Amino acid sequence: MGMLDAQAERVRAGATVEFRPTGTSMVPLVHSRQRVRVAPVDPALLEPGDIVLARVSGTVYLHLVTAVDTARRRVRISNNRGRVNGWTGHDRVFGICLAVNDVPRPGAAAKVRTTGTPTPTPTPTPTPTPTPTPTPSPTPTPAPTATATP
């Protein structure tokens, strides 16, 4: 398990983490060994340009969201040099980068997940079916009484 895998598990569990990723694939947004702060994210709020901690095809990346497919609940992840890593489901997007070297990322704080589980896709509320009012049963007519004749 690599360093990003361990951070992804901590973020998945609800922690906000700080670490120093290595590599040059995100320059100039994130330089190698710059400190980043990553918090759990509500994937339904993501948009192109967000930097996320996500698993794509078995590998965890701190890369850009470059496209959003709301209907299929997935995002496309790419580095900042034009290489597309691929599409990944909302369940594999763990966190959003809030800051790089204490410089806040615009709009990121509003996308932090504050509950223990990701926001589900909205389900339409069913329209209540009106309950029919019971119709009173007709009162039975008394049977004619026979009078005995002597």
CSV table of C-alpha atoms in Angstrom, one decimal:
chain,number,residue,atom,x,y,z
A,1,MET,CA,0.0,0.0,0.0
A,2,GLY,CA,1.4,3.4,-1.0
A,3,MET,CA,1.3,6.7,0.8
A,4,LEU,CA,-1.7,7.9,-1.2
A,5,ASP,CA,-3.6,4.7,-0.4
A,6,ALA,CA,-3.1,5.3,3.3
A,7,GLN,CA,-4.2,8.9,3.0
A,8,ALA,CA,-7.3,7.8,0.9
A,9,GLU,CA,-8.3,5.4,3.7
A,10,ARG,CA,-8.0,8.1,6.3
A,11,VAL,CA,-10.1,10.5,4.3
A,12,ARG,CA,-12.7,7.8,3.5
A,13,ALA,CA,-13.0,7.3,7.3
A,14,GLY,CA,-13.8,11.0,7.6
A,15,ALA,CA,-10.5,12.6,8.5
A,16,THR,CA,-9.0,15.8,7.0
A,17,VAL,CA,-5.3,15.1,6.3
A,18,GLU,CA,-2.2,16.9,5.3
A,19,PHE,CA,0.6,15.3,3.3
A,20,ARG,CA,3.3,16.1,0.8
A,21,PRO,CA,2.8,14.3,-2.5
A,22,THR,CA,5.7,13.8,-4.9
A,23,GLY,CA,5.8,14.1,-8.6
A,24,THR,CA,5.4,16.7,-11.3
A,25,SER,CA,2.1,15.7,-13.0
A,26,MET,CA,0.2,18.5,-11.3
A,27,VAL,CA,2.7,21.4,-11.8
A,28,PRO,CA,2.0,24.4,-11.5
A,29,LEU,CA,-1.1,23.7,-9.3
A,30,VAL,CA,0.8,21.4,-7.0
A,31,HIS,CA,4.6,21.1,-7.0
A,32,SER,CA,6.4,18.0,-5.7
A,33,ARG,CA,6.6,18.0,-1.9
A,34,GLN,CA,4.2,20.9,-1.4
A,35,ARG,CA,1.9,20.4,1.6
A,36,VAL,CA,-1.7,19.7,0.6
A,37,ARG,CA,-4.8,19.6,2.9
A,38,VAL,CA,-7.5,17.1,1.8
A,39,ALA,CA,-10.9,16.6,3.3
A,40,PRO,CA,-13.8,14.2,2.6
A,41,VAL,CA,-15.8,15.4,-0.4
A,42,ASP,CA,-19.4,15.2,-1.5
A,43,PRO,CA,-18.8,13.9,-5.1
A,44,ALA,CA,-22.1,15.2,-6.3
A,45,LEU,CA,-20.8,18.7,-6.0
A,46,LEU,CA,-17.6,18.2,-8.0
A,47,GLU,CA,-16.8,20.2,-11.1
A,48,PRO,CA,-13.9,20.4,-13.6
A,49,GLY,CA,-10.9,22.1,-12.1
A,50,ASP,CA,-11.3,20.5,-8.6
A,51,ILE,CA,-8.3,18.6,-7.3
A,52,VAL,CA,-9.3,15.3,-5.7
A,53,LEU,CA,-7.9,12.3,-4.1
A,54,ALA,CA,-9.4,9.4,-6.1
A,55,ARG,CA,-8.9,5.8,-7.1
A,56,VAL,CA,-8.8,5.1,-10.9
A,57,SER,CA,-8.2,1.6,-12.2
A,58,GLY,CA,-6.7,0.5,-8.9
A,59,THR,CA,-4.3,3.5,-8.4
A,60,VAL,CA,-4.9,6.5,-6.1
A,61,TYR,CA,-4.1,9.9,-7.5
A,62,LEU,CA,-4.2,13.5,-6.3
A,63,HIS,CA,-5.4,14.8,-9.7
A,64,LEU,CA,-7.9,17.0,-11.5
A,65,VAL,CA,-11.5,16.5,-12.2
A,66,THR,CA,-11.7,17.2,-16.0
A,67,ALA,CA,-15.3,16.1,-16.7
A,68,VAL,CA,-18.4,15.2,-14.8
A,69,ASP,CA,-21.0,12.6,-15.8
A,70,THR,CA,-23.9,13.3,-13.4
A,71,ALA,CA,-26.2,10.7,-14.8
A,72,ARG,CA,-23.7,7.9,-14.2
A,73,ARG,CA,-22.4,9.3,-11.0
A,74,ARG,CA,-18.8,9.5,-12.1
A,75,VAL,CA,-15.9,11.9,-12.9
A,76,ARG,CA,-13.0,11.9,-15.3
A,77,ILE,CA,-9.6,12.2,-13.6
A,78,SER,CA,-6.6,13.7,-15.4
A,79,ASN,CA,-3.2,15.2,-14.5
A,80,ASN,CA,-2.3,18.8,-15.3
A,81,ARG,CA,-0.3,17.8,-18.3
A,82,GLY,CA,-3.1,16.4,-20.4
A,83,ARG,CA,-2.9,12.7,-19.5
A,84,VAL,CA,-6.3,11.3,-18.8
A,85,ASN,CA,-6.3,8.6,-16.0
A,86,GLY,CA,-9.9,7.6,-16.7
A,87,TRP,CA,-13.4,7.7,-15.3
A,88,THR,CA,-14.1,6.7,-11.7
A,89,GLY,CA,-17.3,6.4,-9.7
A,90,HIS,CA,-18.3,8.8,-7.0
A,91,ASP,CA,-17.7,5.9,-4.5
A,92,ARG,CA,-14.0,6.1,-5.4
A,93,VAL,CA,-13.5,9.8,-5.0
A,94,PHE,CA,-12.3,10.2,-1.4
A,95,GLY,CA,-11.5,13.8,-0.9
A,96,ILE,CA,-11.0,17.3,-2.2
A,97,CYS,CA,-7.8,19.4,-2.0
A,98,LEU,CA,-8.7,22.4,0.2
A,99,ALA,CA,-5.3,24.1,0.2
A,100,VAL,CA,-1.8,23.9,-1.2
A,101,ASN,CA,0.9,25.3,1.1
A,102,ASP,CA,-1.9,26.9,3.1
A,103,VAL,CA,-3.3,28.7,0.1
A,104,PRO,CA,-7.0,27.8,-0.2
A,105,ARG,CA,-8.3,26.3,-3.4
A,106,PRO,CA,-11.3,28.4,-4.6
A,107,GLY,CA,-14.7,26.8,-3.9
A,108,ALA,CA,-13.3,23.6,-2.4
A,109,ALA,CA,-14.4,24.2,1.2
A,110,ALA,CA,-18.1,24.3,0.0
A,111,LYS,CA,-17.8,20.7,-1.3
A,112,VAL,CA,-16.6,19.1,1.9
A,113,ARG,CA,-18.7,16.2,3.1
A,114,THR,CA,-19.8,16.9,6.7
A,115,THR,CA,-21.6,13.6,7.4
A,116,GLY,CA,-20.3,10.0,7.5
A,117,THR,CA,-21.7,9.0,4.1
A,118,PRO,CA,-21.7,10.6,0.7
A,119,THR,CA,-24.8,12.4,-0.5
A,120,PRO,CA,-27.0,9.9,-2.3
A,121,THR,CA,-28.5,10.7,-5.7
A,122,PRO,CA,-31.8,12.5,-5.0
A,123,THR,CA,-34.8,10.2,-5.3
A,124,PRO,CA,-38.1,11.6,-6.3
A,125,THR,CA,-40.6,11.7,-3.4
A,126,PRO,CA,-43.5,9.5,-4.2
A,127,THR,CA,-46.8,11.2,-4.4
A,128,PRO,CA,-49.1,9.9,-1.7
A,129,THR,CA,-52.1,8.0,-3.0
A,130,PRO,CA,-55.3,9.4,-1.7
A,131,THR,CA,-57.1,7.0,0.6
A,132,PRO,CA,-60.7,6.5,-0.6
A,133,THR,CA,-63.3,7.5,1.9
A,134,PRO,CA,-65.3,4.4,2.9
A,135,THR,CA,-68.9,4.5,1.6
A,136,PRO,CA,-71.3,3.6,4.4
A,137,SER,CA,-73.1,0.3,3.9
A,138,PRO,CA,-76.8,0.8,3.1
A,139,THR,CA,-79.0,0.1,6.2
A,140,PRO,CA,-80.9,-3.1,5.7
A,141,THR,CA,-84.6,-2.6,5.5
A,142,PRO,CA,-86.4,-4.5,8.2
A,143,ALA,CA,-88.3,-7.5,6.9
A,144,PRO,CA,-92.1,-7.2,7.1
A,145,THR,CA,-93.5,-8.7,10.3
A,146,ALA,CA,-96.2,-11.2,9.8
A,147,THR,CA,-99.1,-11.0,12.1
A,148,ALA,CA,-100.7,-14.2,13.0
A,149,THR,CA,-104.5,-14.4,12.5
A,150,PRO,CA,-106.5,-16.6,14.8
